[in-house]
Amino acid sequence: DVKVTQSSRYLVKRTGEKVFLECVQDMDHENMFWYRQDPGLGLRLIYFSYDVKMKEKGDIPEGYSVSREKKERFSLILESASTNQTSMYLCASRKGLAGDTQYFGPGTRLTVL
Amino acid sequence: RKEVEQDPGPFNVPEGATVAFNCTYSNSASQSFFWYRQDCRKEPKLLMSVYSSGNEDGRFTAQLNRASQYISLLIRDSKLSDSATYLCVVNTNAGKSTFGDGTTLTVKP
């Protein structure tokens, strides 16, 4: 069965802290994605990666960076967390490009105080 | 204007009702289309892909109109368990996915 896991379900951090969110998929998918989901704004793409060590900016990359050193793992980094980064963060993976299904992890609800 | 727009809802319907959701997209290069379902405090999960000829999966029917750039989802004989948020997703052939904001459905006894 398809599985995407995220390192934490809930996280509370302080303004200015460096935050790491990790995502692991066991489906040998090439593509991985990080989204944030906010009420009234839907899911917005932060970054995606289509191969190891490759990354592309999504719609809202400011304040975030990513790392993909291994095919199964995609990390989202908040270099200096701010209160406006309080959100639900969802990781997803997909085998191919356009026509394949995205599989989502359970999400990490991050609160920045 | 958003790239993908959905009926905002919420839709409140009685059990057994038929309900339809629409979604419009602005990027004519869009390649593939999906409906996802998201339960409260859960991750989105694929409900069904949408094919050019239209497709059906039990009580659910999805249709695509490329000329008018919209997709639709029809749910027949609504069940209480259908209560969720339904997300329209549009992919370009470059692999970018754009999500609609979702339409909330509540099915009441």
mmCIF file of C-alpha atoms in Angstrom:
data_model
loop_
_atom_site.group_PDB
_atom_site.id
_atom_site.type_symbol
_atom_site.label_atom_id
_atom_site.label_comp_id
_atom_site.label_asym_id
_atom_site.label_seq_id
_atom_site.Cartn_x
_atom_site.Cartn_y
_atom_site.Cartn_z
ATOM 1 C CA ASP A 1 0.000 0.000 0.000
ATOM 2 C CA VAL A 2 1.080 3.505 -0.818
ATOM 3 C CA LYS A 3 2.572 5.394 2.072
ATOM 4 C CA VAL A 4 3.766 8.927 2.675
ATOM 5 C CA THR A 5 4.812 9.767 6.200
ATOM 6 C CA GLN A 6 5.652 13.079 7.824
ATOM 7 C CA SER A 7 7.894 13.477 10.818
ATOM 8 C CA SER A 8 5.421 15.229 13.096
ATOM 9 C CA ARG A 9 1.647 15.680 13.235
ATOM 10 C CA TYR A 10 1.860 18.752 15.465
ATOM 11 C CA LEU A 11 4.738 21.122 16.026
ATOM 12 C CA VAL A 12 5.050 24.312 18.066
ATOM 13 C CA LYS A 13 8.031 26.566 17.467
ATOM 14 C CA ARG A 14 9.085 30.078 18.409
ATOM 15 C CA THR A 15 9.673 32.966 16.045
ATOM 16 C CA GLY A 16 13.194 32.869 14.638
ATOM 17 C CA GLU A 17 13.739 29.165 15.164
ATOM 18 C CA LYS A 18 14.947 26.946 12.346
ATOM 19 C CA VAL A 19 12.346 24.308 11.574
ATOM 20 C CA PHE A 20 12.748 21.042 9.690
ATOM 21 C CA LEU A 21 9.766 19.150 8.331
ATOM 22 C CA GLU A 22 10.555 15.750 6.904
ATOM 23 C CA CYS A 23 8.631 13.621 4.469
ATOM 24 C CA VAL A 24 9.326 10.038 3.440
ATOM 25 C CA GLN A 25 7.630 7.980 0.736
ATOM 26 C CA ASP A 26 8.048 4.270 0.144
ATOM 27 C CA MET A 27 6.725 4.116 -3.409
ATOM 28 C CA ASP A 28 9.918 4.918 -5.330
ATOM 29 C CA HIS A 29 8.258 8.048 -6.728
ATOM 30 C CA GLU A 30 10.341 10.553 -8.642
ATOM 31 C CA ASN A 31 8.281 13.609 -7.753
ATOM 32 C CA MET A 32 7.719 15.054 -4.312
ATOM 33 C CA PHE A 33 5.905 18.200 -3.225
ATOM 34 C CA TRP A 34 5.435 20.465 -0.259
ATOM 35 C CA TYR A 35 2.194 22.417 0.141
ATOM 36 C CA ARG A 36 0.698 24.559 2.821
ATOM 37 C CA GLN A 37 -3.033 24.688 3.403
ATOM 38 C CA ASP A 38 -4.753 27.656 4.976
ATOM 39 C CA PRO A 39 -8.465 28.396 5.415
ATOM 40 C CA GLY A 40 -9.792 30.367 2.469
ATOM 41 C CA LEU A 41 -6.542 29.972 0.513
ATOM 42 C CA GLY A 42 -6.618 26.276 -0.325
ATOM 43 C CA LEU A 43 -3.477 24.271 -1.001
ATOM 44 C CA ARG A 44 -0.535 26.287 -2.233
ATOM 45 C CA LEU A 45 2.639 24.768 -3.637
ATOM 46 C CA ILE A 46 5.828 25.789 -1.855
ATOM 47 C CA TYR A 47 8.452 23.662 -3.605
ATOM 48 C CA PHE A 48 8.637 20.469 -5.562
ATOM 49 C CA SER A 49 11.356 18.081 -6.631
ATOM 50 C CA TYR A 50 11.364 15.824 -9.665
ATOM 51 C CA ASP A 51 14.591 13.999 -8.857
ATOM 52 C CA VAL A 52 17.265 13.656 -6.223
ATOM 53 C CA LYS A 53 19.039 16.962 -5.621
ATOM 54 C CA MET A 54 16.631 18.730 -7.986
ATOM 55 C CA LYS A 55 14.150 21.329 -6.807
ATOM 56 C CA GLU A 56 11.783 23.839 -8.302
ATOM 57 C CA LYS A 57 10.058 26.788 -6.700
ATOM 58 C CA GLY A 58 6.338 26.625 -6.413
ATOM 59 C CA ASP A 59 3.952 29.517 -5.959
ATOM 60 C CA ILE A 60 5.049 30.632 -2.497
ATOM 61 C CA PRO A 61 8.721 29.685 -1.903
ATOM 62 C CA GLU A 62 9.677 32.779 0.098
ATOM 63 C CA GLY A 63 10.872 31.947 3.582
ATOM 64 C CA TYR A 64 11.347 28.254 2.760
ATOM 65 C CA SER A 65 14.026 25.992 1.383
ATOM 66 C CA VAL A 66 14.077 22.285 0.600
ATOM 67 C CA SER A 67 16.480 19.389 0.440
ATOM 68 C CA ARG A 68 16.294 16.120 -1.425
ATOM 69 C CA GLU A 69 19.400 14.038 -0.848
ATOM 70 C CA LYS A 70 17.668 10.687 -1.252
ATOM 71 C CA LYS A 71 14.833 9.705 -3.530
ATOM 72 C CA GLU A 72 12.505 8.756 -0.720
ATOM 73 C CA ARG A 73 13.015 11.818 1.465
ATOM 74 C CA PHE A 74 12.072 15.449 0.915
ATOM 75 C CA SER A 75 12.671 18.007 3.644
ATOM 76 C CA LEU A 76 11.153 21.441 4.050
ATOM 77 C CA ILE A 77 13.187 23.972 5.992
ATOM 78 C CA LEU A 78 12.021 27.194 7.551
ATOM 79 C CA GLU A 79 15.268 29.075 8.077
ATOM 80 C CA SER A 80 13.771 31.540 10.559
ATOM 81 C CA ALA A 81 10.190 30.745 11.433
ATOM 82 C CA SER A 82 7.669 33.558 11.512
ATOM 83 C CA THR A 83 4.115 33.689 12.797
ATOM 84 C CA ASN A 84 2.726 33.913 9.253
ATOM 85 C CA GLN A 85 4.149 30.460 8.622
ATOM 86 C CA THR A 86 1.687 28.954 11.058
ATOM 87 C CA SER A 87 -0.180 26.530 8.835
ATOM 88 C CA MET A 88 -0.898 22.933 7.885
ATOM 89 C CA TYR A 89 1.970 21.550 5.812
ATOM 90 C CA LEU A 90 1.269 18.673 3.475
ATOM 91 C CA CYS A 91 3.814 16.570 1.658
ATOM 92 C CA ALA A 92 2.877 14.604 -1.449
ATOM 93 C CA SER A 93 4.554 12.294 -3.916
ATOM 94 C CA ARG A 94 3.767 11.237 -7.455
ATOM 95 C CA LYS A 95 5.273 8.707 -9.820
ATOM 96 C CA GLY A 96 5.240 10.547 -13.133
ATOM 97 C CA LEU A 97 4.366 14.018 -14.311
ATOM 98 C CA ALA A 98 0.920 15.148 -15.253
ATOM 99 C CA GLY A 99 -1.281 12.125 -15.378
ATOM 100 C CA ASP A 100 -0.506 10.329 -12.170
ATOM 101 C CA THR A 101 -2.095 10.542 -8.761
ATOM 102 C CA GLN A 102 -0.544 12.491 -5.933
ATOM 103 C CA TYR A 103 -0.421 10.728 -2.590
ATOM 104 C CA PHE A 104 -0.410 12.896 0.479
ATOM 105 C CA GLY A 105 1.069 12.471 3.909
ATOM 106 C CA PRO A 106 -1.070 13.102 6.996
ATOM 107 C CA GLY A 107 0.132 16.677 7.365
ATOM 108 C CA THR A 108 2.032 18.629 10.008
ATOM 109 C CA ARG A 109 0.198 21.371 11.808
ATOM 110 C CA LEU A 110 2.858 23.944 12.632
ATOM 111 C CA THR A 111 2.246 26.747 15.082
ATOM 112 C CA VAL A 112 4.821 29.529 15.327
ATOM 113 C CA LEU A 113 4.515 31.618 18.470
ATOM 114 C CA ARG B 1 -8.411 35.551 -10.912
ATOM 115 C CA LYS B 2 -7.463 32.145 -9.551
ATOM 116 C CA GLU B 3 -6.210 29.481 -11.931
ATOM 117 C CA VAL B 4 -8.719 26.973 -10.605
ATOM 118 C CA GLU B 5 -12.062 28.091 -9.208
ATOM 119 C CA GLN B 6 -14.707 26.040 -7.513
ATOM 120 C CA ASP B 7 -18.206 26.632 -6.249
ATOM 121 C CA PRO B 8 -17.509 27.933 -2.763
ATOM 122 C CA GLY B 9 -20.354 26.064 -1.067
ATOM 123 C CA PRO B 10 -21.156 24.968 1.501
ATOM 124 C CA PHE B 11 -23.643 22.525 0.105
ATOM 125 C CA ASN B 12 -26.081 21.135 2.647
ATOM 126 C CA VAL B 13 -28.214 18.339 1.221
ATOM 127 C CA PRO B 14 -30.447 15.590 2.596
ATOM 128 C CA GLU B 15 -29.511 11.952 2.296
ATOM 129 C CA GLY B 16 -30.444 10.574 -1.089
ATOM 130 C CA ALA B 17 -30.084 13.889 -2.883
ATOM 131 C CA THR B 18 -28.113 14.429 -6.050
ATOM 132 C CA VAL B 19 -25.516 17.193 -5.878
ATOM 133 C CA ALA B 20 -23.180 18.619 -8.495
ATOM 134 C CA PHE B 21 -19.971 20.581 -8.142
ATOM 135 C CA ASN B 22 -18.303 22.590 -10.861
ATOM 136 C CA CYS B 23 -14.738 23.701 -11.293
ATOM 137 C CA THR B 24 -13.295 26.040 -13.919
ATOM 138 C CA TYR B 25 -9.659 26.375 -14.905
ATOM 139 C CA SER B 26 -7.896 29.127 -16.802
ATOM 140 C CA ASN B 27 -4.756 27.453 -18.133
ATOM 141 C CA SER B 28 -5.527 26.038 -21.578
ATOM 142 C CA ALA B 29 -2.343 23.921 -21.343
ATOM 143 C CA SER B 30 -3.888 21.883 -18.550
ATOM 144 C CA GLN B 31 -3.389 18.216 -19.196
ATOM 145 C CA SER B 32 -5.044 16.111 -16.550
ATOM 146 C CA PHE B 33 -7.784 16.565 -14.035
ATOM 147 C CA PHE B 34 -8.795 15.029 -10.749
ATOM 148 C CA TRP B 35 -11.250 15.228 -7.910
ATOM 149 C CA TYR B 36 -9.869 14.709 -4.426
ATOM 150 C CA ARG B 37 -11.787 14.307 -1.220
ATOM 151 C CA GLN B 38 -10.571 15.765 2.068
ATOM 152 C CA ASP B 39 -12.137 14.887 5.386
ATOM 153 C CA CYS B 40 -11.853 17.264 8.315
ATOM 154 C CA ARG B 41 -8.286 17.382 9.660
ATOM 155 C CA LYS B 42 -7.153 14.732 7.204
ATOM 156 C CA GLU B 43 -5.070 14.748 4.062
ATOM 157 C CA PRO B 44 -6.610 14.915 0.573
ATOM 158 C CA LYS B 45 -7.172 11.573 -1.103
ATOM 159 C CA LEU B 46 -7.910 10.837 -4.727
ATOM 160 C CA LEU B 47 -11.586 10.370 -5.423
ATOM 161 C CA MET B 48 -11.346 9.966 -9.162
ATOM 162 C CA SER B 49 -9.507 11.066 -12.255
ATOM 163 C CA VAL B 50 -11.488 12.920 -14.900
ATOM 164 C CA TYR B 51 -11.285 11.710 -18.473
ATOM 165 C CA SER B 52 -12.259 13.514 -21.637
ATOM 166 C CA SER B 53 -15.087 11.111 -22.341
ATOM 167 C CA GLY B 54 -16.437 11.388 -18.816
ATOM 168 C CA ASN B 55 -16.249 8.601 -16.293
ATOM 169 C CA GLU B 56 -18.290 7.039 -13.587
ATOM 170 C CA ASP B 57 -17.428 5.243 -10.383
ATOM 171 C CA GLY B 58 -20.498 3.979 -8.614
ATOM 172 C CA ARG B 59 -22.530 6.991 -7.485
ATOM 173 C CA PHE B 60 -19.908 9.434 -8.701
ATOM 174 C CA THR B 61 -19.696 10.836 -12.229
ATOM 175 C CA ALA B 62 -16.984 13.175 -13.450
ATOM 176 C CA GLN B 63 -17.048 15.143 -16.668
ATOM 177 C CA LEU B 64 -14.609 17.350 -18.516
ATOM 178 C CA ASN B 65 -15.406 20.084 -20.995
ATOM 179 C CA ARG B 66 -12.145 21.244 -22.546
ATOM 180 C CA ALA B 67 -13.758 23.831 -24.775
ATOM 181 C CA SER B 68 -15.323 25.634 -21.821
ATOM 182 C CA GLN B 69 -12.500 24.674 -19.457
ATOM 183 C CA TYR B 70 -14.506 23.195 -16.673
ATOM 184 C CA ILE B 71 -14.893 19.897 -14.906
ATOM 185 C CA SER B 72 -17.777 18.653 -12.856
ATOM 186 C CA LEU B 73 -18.531 16.065 -10.213
ATOM 187 C CA LEU B 74 -21.980 14.595 -9.740
ATOM 188 C CA ILE B 75 -22.862 12.609 -6.649
ATOM 189 C CA ARG B 76 -26.074 10.612 -6.768
ATOM 190 C CA ASP B 77 -27.952 9.175 -3.808
ATOM 191 C CA SER B 78 -25.845 11.096 -1.270
ATOM 192 C CA LYS B 79 -24.791 9.288 1.881
ATOM 193 C CA LEU B 80 -23.886 10.746 5.246
ATOM 194 C CA SER B 81 -20.362 9.458 4.633
ATOM 195 C CA ASP B 82 -20.053 11.685 1.557
ATOM 196 C CA SER B 83 -19.760 14.719 3.858
ATOM 197 C CA ALA B 84 -16.318 16.152 3.128
ATOM 198 C CA THR B 85 -14.539 18.856 1.171
ATOM 199 C CA TYR B 86 -14.095 18.110 -2.519
ATOM 200 C CA LEU B 87 -11.027 19.533 -4.225
ATOM 201 C CA CYS B 88 -10.661 20.032 -7.937
ATOM 202 C CA VAL B 89 -7.074 19.517 -9.162
ATOM 203 C CA VAL B 90 -5.641 20.488 -12.529
ATOM 204 C CA ASN B 91 -2.212 19.414 -13.788
ATOM 205 C CA THR B 92 -0.225 20.935 -16.601
ATOM 206 C CA ASN B 93 1.911 18.668 -18.767
ATOM 207 C CA ALA B 94 4.939 20.128 -17.003
ATOM 208 C CA GLY B 95 3.684 18.427 -13.877
ATOM 209 C CA LYS B 96 2.461 21.402 -11.909
ATOM 210 C CA SER B 97 -0.699 20.773 -9.902
ATOM 211 C CA THR B 98 -3.093 23.551 -9.026
ATOM 212 C CA PHE B 99 -5.793 22.949 -6.457
ATOM 213 C CA GLY B 100 -9.124 24.614 -6.131
ATOM 214 C CA ASP B 101 -10.075 25.933 -2.711
ATOM 215 C CA GLY B 102 -12.551 23.122 -2.262
ATOM 216 C CA THR B 103 -16.293 22.797 -1.888
ATOM 217 C CA THR B 104 -17.706 21.607 1.400
ATOM 218 C CA LEU B 105 -20.543 19.120 1.319
ATOM 219 C CA THR B 106 -22.646 18.214 4.323
ATOM 220 C CA VAL B 107 -25.183 15.434 3.910
ATOM 221 C CA LYS B 108 -27.853 15.462 6.576
ATOM 222 C CA PRO B 109 -30.167 12.685 7.719
#
